[in-house]
């Protein structure tokens, strides 16, 4: 059983479209992170959300933490080919503890 | 700051040989490092937690005798894949806890692509 359920797992869209990726769990977390990974590289941290209901924006990316701190979403507005990559949500089980990842969402944005 | 490097970036070896992968924190000390394995189009799966000066903690299903981890200093952890087989071919990624930098952040290395023939 996955601690974090990400959906969709694959997404192929045209440049300019909007999309939302979801990260759900039945557990409550003190914080949740989103990463982006390009082929052949390590993941890069995009954002950490810590407060229930929190919304953070990073240019065309909007991250939201659920009110109950069990789920999160990533919304991309007007996607561009440069957004192509693997998007991963992740949580730490405790302070200084291991990081557990969702299954990932493979995004392909076609020009 | 907070850079993690891995060496080599890719390696090809024959079945039955052993391969060592290094993970270094370049500008900070890392008491704890983590090793992940990633298959194509899949997420990162934690293999083990590497603690400086003590034995690594392995995740369920990971063979400790096959994946030897040594964390002999505060800036270096090594993963040795012993008697490698084609099914061990994967992308191996390490990360380090940001001791004294940002303790809630893990810094990831660029990964090592292992291909076993």
PDB file of C-alpha atoms in Angstrom:
ATOM      1  CA  UNK A   1       0.000   0.000   0.000  1.00  0.00           C
ATOM      2  CA  UNK A   2       1.396   3.367  -1.040  1.00  0.00           C
ATOM      3  CA  UNK A   3       1.595   6.017   1.657  1.00  0.00           C
ATOM      4  CA  UNK A   4       1.188   8.700  -1.013  1.00  0.00           C
ATOM      5  CA  UNK A   5      -1.069   8.153  -4.009  1.00  0.00           C
ATOM      6  CA  UNK A   6      -0.227  10.384  -6.938  1.00  0.00           C
ATOM      7  CA  UNK A   7      -2.462  10.887  -9.941  1.00  0.00           C
ATOM      8  CA  UNK A   8      -2.322  10.862 -12.806  1.00  0.00           C
ATOM      9  CA  UNK A   9       0.835   8.819 -13.278  1.00  0.00           C
ATOM     10  CA  UNK A  10       1.224   9.891 -16.902  1.00  0.00           C
ATOM     11  CA  UNK A  11       0.086  13.093 -18.559  1.00  0.00           C
ATOM     12  CA  UNK A  12       0.680  14.257 -22.109  1.00  0.00           C
ATOM     13  CA  UNK A  13      -0.645  17.683 -23.039  1.00  0.00           C
ATOM     14  CA  UNK A  14      -0.166  20.465 -25.573  1.00  0.00           C
ATOM     15  CA  UNK A  15       1.721  23.632 -24.828  1.00  0.00           C
ATOM     16  CA  UNK A  16      -0.551  26.244 -23.284  1.00  0.00           C
ATOM     17  CA  UNK A  17      -2.863  23.824 -21.509  1.00  0.00           C
ATOM     18  CA  UNK A  18      -3.421  23.766 -17.757  1.00  0.00           C
ATOM     19  CA  UNK A  19      -3.018  20.677 -15.601  1.00  0.00           C
ATOM     20  CA  UNK A  20      -3.342  19.513 -12.017  1.00  0.00           C
ATOM     21  CA  UNK A  21      -1.476  16.731 -10.274  1.00  0.00           C
ATOM     22  CA  UNK A  22      -2.809  15.257  -7.053  1.00  0.00           C
ATOM     23  CA  UNK A  23      -1.066  13.698  -4.082  1.00  0.00           C
ATOM     24  CA  UNK A  24      -3.376  11.971  -1.607  1.00  0.00           C
ATOM     25  CA  UNK A  25      -3.014  10.033   1.605  1.00  0.00           C
ATOM     26  CA  UNK A  26      -5.071   8.849   4.534  1.00  0.00           C
ATOM     27  CA  UNK A  27      -2.323  10.011   6.900  1.00  0.00           C
ATOM     28  CA  UNK A  28      -1.750  13.464   8.318  1.00  0.00           C
ATOM     29  CA  UNK A  29       1.609  15.103   7.712  1.00  0.00           C
ATOM     30  CA  UNK A  30       3.374  18.040   9.283  1.00  0.00           C
ATOM     31  CA  UNK A  31       4.686  19.044   5.870  1.00  0.00           C
ATOM     32  CA  UNK A  32       4.785  17.868   2.267  1.00  0.00           C
ATOM     33  CA  UNK A  33       7.258  18.522  -0.501  1.00  0.00           C
ATOM     34  CA  UNK A  34       7.074  18.629  -4.281  1.00  0.00           C
ATOM     35  CA  UNK A  35      10.054  17.753  -6.463  1.00  0.00           C
ATOM     36  CA  UNK A  36      10.753  17.840 -10.176  1.00  0.00           C
ATOM     37  CA  UNK A  37      13.168  15.419 -11.780  1.00  0.00           C
ATOM     38  CA  UNK A  38      14.575  15.456 -15.282  1.00  0.00           C
ATOM     39  CA  UNK A  39      15.914  12.292 -16.970  1.00  0.00           C
ATOM     40  CA  UNK A  40      19.328  11.273 -15.712  1.00  0.00           C
ATOM     41  CA  UNK A  41      19.343  13.754 -12.842  1.00  0.00           C
ATOM     42  CA  UNK A  42      18.439  13.832  -9.182  1.00  0.00           C
ATOM     43  CA  UNK A  43      15.169  15.381  -8.019  1.00  0.00           C
ATOM     44  CA  UNK A  44      15.086  19.100  -7.303  1.00  0.00           C
ATOM     45  CA  UNK A  45      12.965  20.529  -4.522  1.00  0.00           C
ATOM     46  CA  UNK A  46      10.245  22.898  -5.766  1.00  0.00           C
ATOM     47  CA  UNK A  47       8.375  23.714  -2.578  1.00  0.00           C
ATOM     48  CA  UNK A  48       7.569  22.656   0.973  1.00  0.00           C
ATOM     49  CA  UNK A  49       4.061  23.228   2.317  1.00  0.00           C
ATOM     50  CA  UNK A  50       3.524  23.094   6.056  1.00  0.00           C
ATOM     51  CA  UNK A  51       0.202  24.711   6.971  1.00  0.00           C
ATOM     52  CA  UNK A  52      -3.233  23.226   6.256  1.00  0.00           C
ATOM     53  CA  UNK A  53      -4.869  25.170   3.422  1.00  0.00           C
ATOM     54  CA  UNK A  54      -1.591  26.808   2.458  1.00  0.00           C
ATOM     55  CA  UNK A  55      -1.146  27.956  -1.122  1.00  0.00           C
ATOM     56  CA  UNK A  56       2.286  28.676  -2.580  1.00  0.00           C
ATOM     57  CA  UNK A  57       3.052  29.970  -6.026  1.00  0.00           C
ATOM     58  CA  UNK A  58       6.210  29.499  -8.048  1.00  0.00           C
ATOM     59  CA  UNK A  59       5.765  31.367 -11.343  1.00  0.00           C
ATOM     60  CA  UNK A  60       3.159  29.303 -13.227  1.00  0.00           C
ATOM     61  CA  UNK A  61       3.087  26.552 -10.588  1.00  0.00           C
ATOM     62  CA  UNK A  62       0.583  26.681  -7.728  1.00  0.00           C
ATOM     63  CA  UNK A  63       0.890  24.289  -4.808  1.00  0.00           C
ATOM     64  CA  UNK A  64      -1.842  23.706  -2.257  1.00  0.00           C
ATOM     65  CA  UNK A  65      -1.803  21.753   0.997  1.00  0.00           C
ATOM     66  CA  UNK A  66      -5.142  20.312   2.041  1.00  0.00           C
ATOM     67  CA  UNK A  67      -6.905  21.747   5.077  1.00  0.00           C
ATOM     68  CA  UNK A  68      -6.474  18.436   6.911  1.00  0.00           C
ATOM     69  CA  UNK A  69      -2.824  18.127   5.786  1.00  0.00           C
ATOM     70  CA  UNK A  70      -3.533  14.765   4.143  1.00  0.00           C
ATOM     71  CA  UNK A  71      -3.329  15.797   0.511  1.00  0.00           C
ATOM     72  CA  UNK A  72      -1.792  18.286  -1.853  1.00  0.00           C
ATOM     73  CA  UNK A  73      -2.096  19.457  -5.423  1.00  0.00           C
ATOM     74  CA  UNK A  74       0.168  20.990  -8.020  1.00  0.00           C
ATOM     75  CA  UNK A  75      -1.423  23.120 -10.718  1.00  0.00           C
ATOM     76  CA  UNK A  76       0.493  24.309 -13.754  1.00  0.00           C
ATOM     77  CA  UNK A  77      -0.936  27.148 -15.815  1.00  0.00           C
ATOM     78  CA  UNK A  78      -0.144  27.467 -19.509  1.00  0.00           C
ATOM     79  CA  UNK A  79       2.274  24.553 -19.552  1.00  0.00           C
ATOM     80  CA  UNK A  80       5.428  24.856 -21.611  1.00  0.00           C
ATOM     81  CA  UNK A  81       7.727  22.173 -23.066  1.00  0.00           C
ATOM     82  CA  UNK A  82      10.277  23.112 -20.412  1.00  0.00           C
ATOM     83  CA  UNK A  83       7.842  21.845 -17.764  1.00  0.00           C
ATOM     84  CA  UNK A  84       8.314  18.304 -19.047  1.00  0.00           C
ATOM     85  CA  UNK A  85       9.618  15.987 -16.348  1.00  0.00           C
ATOM     86  CA  UNK A  86       8.735  13.716 -13.452  1.00  0.00           C
ATOM     87  CA  UNK A  87       6.880  15.439 -10.622  1.00  0.00           C
ATOM     88  CA  UNK A  88       7.079  13.808  -7.223  1.00  0.00           C
ATOM     89  CA  UNK A  89       5.387  14.532  -3.932  1.00  0.00           C
ATOM     90  CA  UNK A  90       7.151  13.414  -0.786  1.00  0.00           C
ATOM     91  CA  UNK A  91       6.829  13.462   2.993  1.00  0.00           C
ATOM     92  CA  UNK A  92       9.229  12.943   5.868  1.00  0.00           C
ATOM     93  CA  UNK A  93       7.938  10.456   8.410  1.00  0.00           C
ATOM     94  CA  UNK A  94       9.507  12.399  11.284  1.00  0.00           C
ATOM     95  CA  UNK A  95      12.053  15.153  11.853  1.00  0.00           C
ATOM     96  CA  UNK A  96      15.292  13.987  10.345  1.00  0.00           C
ATOM     97  CA  UNK A  97      13.642  10.798   9.166  1.00  0.00           C
ATOM     98  CA  UNK A  98      13.395   9.157   5.805  1.00  0.00           C
ATOM     99  CA  UNK A  99      11.698  10.780   2.848  1.00  0.00           C
ATOM    100  CA  UNK A 100       8.918   8.767   1.214  1.00  0.00           C
ATOM    101  CA  UNK A 101       7.883   9.545  -2.356  1.00  0.00           C
ATOM    102  CA  UNK A 102       4.644   9.171  -4.239  1.00  0.00           C
ATOM    103  CA  UNK A 103       4.607   7.162  -7.480  1.00  0.00           C
ATOM    104  CA  UNK A 104       5.337  10.268  -9.518  1.00  0.00           C
ATOM    105  CA  UNK A 105       3.615  11.961 -12.443  1.00  0.00           C
ATOM    106  CA  UNK A 106       5.401  11.821 -15.780  1.00  0.00           C
ATOM    107  CA  UNK A 107       4.473  15.027 -17.596  1.00  0.00           C
ATOM    108  CA  UNK A 108       5.095  15.576 -21.281  1.00  0.00           C
ATOM    109  CA  UNK A 109       4.293  18.963 -22.785  1.00  0.00           C
ATOM    110  CA  UNK A 110       4.324  18.979 -26.569  1.00  0.00           C
ATOM    111  CA  UNK A 111       4.989  22.171 -28.525  1.00  0.00           C
TER     112      UNK A 111
ATOM    113  CA  UNK B   1      25.909  25.706  -1.040  1.00  0.00           C
ATOM    114  CA  UNK B   2      24.545  22.290   0.026  1.00  0.00           C
ATOM    115  CA  UNK B   3      25.826  20.351  -2.967  1.00  0.00           C
ATOM    116  CA  UNK B   4      25.869  16.570  -3.135  1.00  0.00           C
ATOM    117  CA  UNK B   5      27.967  14.788  -5.715  1.00  0.00           C
ATOM    118  CA  UNK B   6      28.006  11.186  -6.887  1.00  0.00           C
ATOM    119  CA  UNK B   7      30.721   9.229  -8.594  1.00  0.00           C
ATOM    120  CA  UNK B   8      30.662   7.727 -11.087  1.00  0.00           C
ATOM    121  CA  UNK B   9      27.761   9.253 -13.004  1.00  0.00           C
ATOM    122  CA  UNK B  10      27.411   6.050 -14.980  1.00  0.00           C
ATOM    123  CA  UNK B  11      29.009   2.619 -14.930  1.00  0.00           C
ATOM    124  CA  UNK B  12      28.756  -0.530 -17.010  1.00  0.00           C
ATOM    125  CA  UNK B  13      29.935  -3.792 -15.515  1.00  0.00           C
ATOM    126  CA  UNK B  14      29.832  -7.501 -16.160  1.00  0.00           C
ATOM    127  CA  UNK B  15      27.503  -9.783 -14.276  1.00  0.00           C
ATOM    128  CA  UNK B  16      29.117 -11.097 -11.103  1.00  0.00           C
ATOM    129  CA  UNK B  17      31.374  -8.130 -10.471  1.00  0.00           C
ATOM    130  CA  UNK B  18      31.044  -5.553  -7.690  1.00  0.00           C
ATOM    131  CA  UNK B  19      30.536  -1.852  -8.197  1.00  0.00           C
ATOM    132  CA  UNK B  20      31.132   0.956  -5.717  1.00  0.00           C
ATOM    133  CA  UNK B  21      29.227   4.248  -5.886  1.00  0.00           C
ATOM    134  CA  UNK B  22      30.345   7.267  -3.877  1.00  0.00           C
ATOM    135  CA  UNK B  23      28.146   9.999  -2.455  1.00  0.00           C
ATOM    136  CA  UNK B  24      29.792  13.151  -1.118  1.00  0.00           C
ATOM    137  CA  UNK B  25      28.460  16.252   0.575  1.00  0.00           C
ATOM    138  CA  UNK B  26      30.744  18.927  -0.824  1.00  0.00           C
ATOM    139  CA  UNK B  27      30.239  21.913   1.436  1.00  0.00           C
ATOM    140  CA  UNK B  28      28.473  20.593   4.494  1.00  0.00           C
ATOM    141  CA  UNK B  29      28.647  17.705   6.885  1.00  0.00           C
ATOM    142  CA  UNK B  30      26.018  15.004   6.655  1.00  0.00           C
ATOM    143  CA  UNK B  31      25.455  12.737   9.615  1.00  0.00           C
ATOM    144  CA  UNK B  32      22.751  10.946   7.684  1.00  0.00           C
ATOM    145  CA  UNK B  33      22.639  10.017   4.024  1.00  0.00           C
ATOM    146  CA  UNK B  34      20.037   8.060   2.122  1.00  0.00           C
ATOM    147  CA  UNK B  35      20.280   5.713  -0.851  1.00  0.00           C
ATOM    148  CA  UNK B  36      17.468   5.362  -3.381  1.00  0.00           C
ATOM    149  CA  UNK B  37      16.958   3.193  -6.441  1.00  0.00           C
ATOM    150  CA  UNK B  38      14.850   4.274  -9.378  1.00  0.00           C
ATOM    151  CA  UNK B  39      13.702   2.173 -12.328  1.00  0.00           C
ATOM    152  CA  UNK B  40      12.657   3.820 -15.613  1.00  0.00           C
ATOM    153  CA  UNK B  41       9.407   5.763 -15.446  1.00  0.00           C
ATOM    154  CA  UNK B  42       9.096   4.993 -11.741  1.00  0.00           C
ATOM    155  CA  UNK B  43       9.519   6.882  -8.501  1.00  0.00           C
ATOM    156  CA  UNK B  44      12.426   6.767  -6.067  1.00  0.00           C
ATOM    157  CA  UNK B  45      12.417   3.816  -3.703  1.00  0.00           C
ATOM    158  CA  UNK B  46      14.373   4.199  -0.484  1.00  0.00           C
ATOM    159  CA  UNK B  47      16.910   1.415  -0.044  1.00  0.00           C
ATOM    160  CA  UNK B  48      18.675   2.362   3.157  1.00  0.00           C
ATOM    161  CA  UNK B  49      19.580   5.082   5.611  1.00  0.00           C
ATOM    162  CA  UNK B  50      23.294   5.557   6.086  1.00  0.00           C
ATOM    163  CA  UNK B  51      24.485   6.843   9.452  1.00  0.00           C
ATOM    164  CA  UNK B  52      28.015   8.092   9.987  1.00  0.00           C
ATOM    165  CA  UNK B  53      29.936   5.801  12.272  1.00  0.00           C
ATOM    166  CA  UNK B  54      27.236   3.161  12.602  1.00  0.00           C
ATOM    167  CA  UNK B  55      25.509   0.465  10.610  1.00  0.00           C
ATOM    168  CA  UNK B  56      23.086   1.400   7.877  1.00  0.00           C
ATOM    169  CA  UNK B  57      19.373   0.801   8.292  1.00  0.00           C
ATOM    170  CA  UNK B  58      17.909  -1.111   5.365  1.00  0.00           C
ATOM    171  CA  UNK B  59      14.356  -0.975   4.111  1.00  0.00           C
ATOM    172  CA  UNK B  60      12.296  -4.154   4.016  1.00  0.00           C
ATOM    173  CA  UNK B  61      13.182  -6.329   1.062  1.00  0.00           C
ATOM    174  CA  UNK B  62      16.635  -4.805   0.491  1.00  0.00           C
ATOM    175  CA  UNK B  63      19.459  -7.318   0.910  1.00  0.00           C
ATOM    176  CA  UNK B  64      22.084  -5.840   3.210  1.00  0.00           C
ATOM    177  CA  UNK B  65      24.715  -8.342   2.065  1.00  0.00           C
ATOM    178  CA  UNK B  66      24.183  -7.393  -1.554  1.00  0.00           C
ATOM    179  CA  UNK B  67      24.055  -3.634  -1.098  1.00  0.00           C
ATOM    180  CA  UNK B  68      26.894  -2.771   1.255  1.00  0.00           C
ATOM    181  CA  UNK B  69      26.812   0.730   2.694  1.00  0.00           C
ATOM    182  CA  UNK B  70      29.696   2.441   4.430  1.00  0.00           C
ATOM    183  CA  UNK B  71      29.495   5.928   5.933  1.00  0.00           C
ATOM    184  CA  UNK B  72      32.986   6.357   7.292  1.00  0.00           C
ATOM    185  CA  UNK B  73      33.086  10.159   7.381  1.00  0.00           C
ATOM    186  CA  UNK B  74      30.705  13.079   7.667  1.00  0.00           C
ATOM    187  CA  UNK B  75      31.043  13.840   3.960  1.00  0.00           C
ATOM    188  CA  UNK B  76      31.189  10.417   2.323  1.00  0.00           C
ATOM    189  CA  UNK B  77      28.899   7.424   2.022  1.00  0.00           C
ATOM    190  CA  UNK B  78      29.514   4.538  -0.348  1.00  0.00           C
ATOM    191  CA  UNK B  79      27.165   1.947  -1.792  1.00  0.00           C
ATOM    192  CA  UNK B  80      28.716  -1.252  -3.097  1.00  0.00           C
ATOM    193  CA  UNK B  81      26.583  -3.503  -5.250  1.00  0.00           C
ATOM    194  CA  UNK B  82      28.146  -6.931  -4.795  1.00  0.00           C
ATOM    195  CA  UNK B  83      27.936  -9.702  -7.387  1.00  0.00           C
ATOM    196  CA  UNK B  84      25.862  -7.491  -9.626  1.00  0.00           C
ATOM    197  CA  UNK B  85      23.282  -9.026 -11.952  1.00  0.00           C
ATOM    198  CA  UNK B  86      21.290  -7.495 -14.823  1.00  0.00           C
ATOM    199  CA  UNK B  87      18.276  -6.992 -12.549  1.00  0.00           C
ATOM    200  CA  UNK B  88      20.420  -4.632 -10.453  1.00  0.00           C
ATOM    201  CA  UNK B  89      20.631  -2.270 -13.409  1.00  0.00           C
ATOM    202  CA  UNK B  90      19.016   0.927 -12.241  1.00  0.00           C
ATOM    203  CA  UNK B  91      19.516   4.591 -11.418  1.00  0.00           C
ATOM    204  CA  UNK B  92      20.957   4.964  -7.919  1.00  0.00           C
ATOM    205  CA  UNK B  93      20.513   8.299  -6.151  1.00  0.00           C
ATOM    206  CA  UNK B  94      21.848   9.431  -2.807  1.00  0.00           C
ATOM    207  CA  UNK B  95      20.753  12.313  -0.647  1.00  0.00           C
ATOM    208  CA  UNK B  96      22.099  13.969   2.454  1.00  0.00           C
ATOM    209  CA  UNK B  97      20.386  15.629   5.355  1.00  0.00           C
ATOM    210  CA  UNK B  98      21.325  19.249   5.658  1.00  0.00           C
ATOM    211  CA  UNK B  99      22.930  19.137   9.101  1.00  0.00           C
ATOM    212  CA  UNK B 100      23.297  22.723  10.227  1.00  0.00           C
ATOM    213  CA  UNK B 101      22.128  23.975   6.848  1.00  0.00           C
ATOM    214  CA  UNK B 102      18.422  23.271   6.784  1.00  0.00           C
ATOM    215  CA  UNK B 103      17.592  20.214   8.793  1.00  0.00           C
ATOM    216  CA  UNK B 104      14.229  19.712   7.078  1.00  0.00           C
ATOM    217  CA  UNK B 105      15.732  19.503   3.614  1.00  0.00           C
ATOM    218  CA  UNK B 106      17.394  16.618   1.866  1.00  0.00           C
ATOM    219  CA  UNK B 107      19.894  17.453  -0.829  1.00  0.00           C
ATOM    220  CA  UNK B 108      20.042  15.021  -3.706  1.00  0.00           C
ATOM    221  CA  UNK B 109      22.966  13.890  -5.778  1.00  0.00           C
ATOM    222  CA  UNK B 110      22.780  13.723  -9.573  1.00  0.00           C
ATOM    223  CA  UNK B 111      22.458   9.942  -9.603  1.00  0.00           C
ATOM    224  CA  UNK B 112      24.508   7.032 -10.936  1.00  0.00           C
ATOM    225  CA  UNK B 113      23.310   4.935 -13.850  1.00  0.00           C
ATOM    226  CA  UNK B 114      24.350   1.296 -13.356  1.00  0.00           C
ATOM    227  CA  UNK B 115      24.108  -1.122 -16.250  1.00  0.00           C
ATOM    228  CA  UNK B 116      24.982  -4.756 -15.627  1.00  0.00           C
ATOM    229  CA  UNK B 117      25.627  -6.828 -18.718  1.00  0.00           C
TER     230      UNK B 117
END
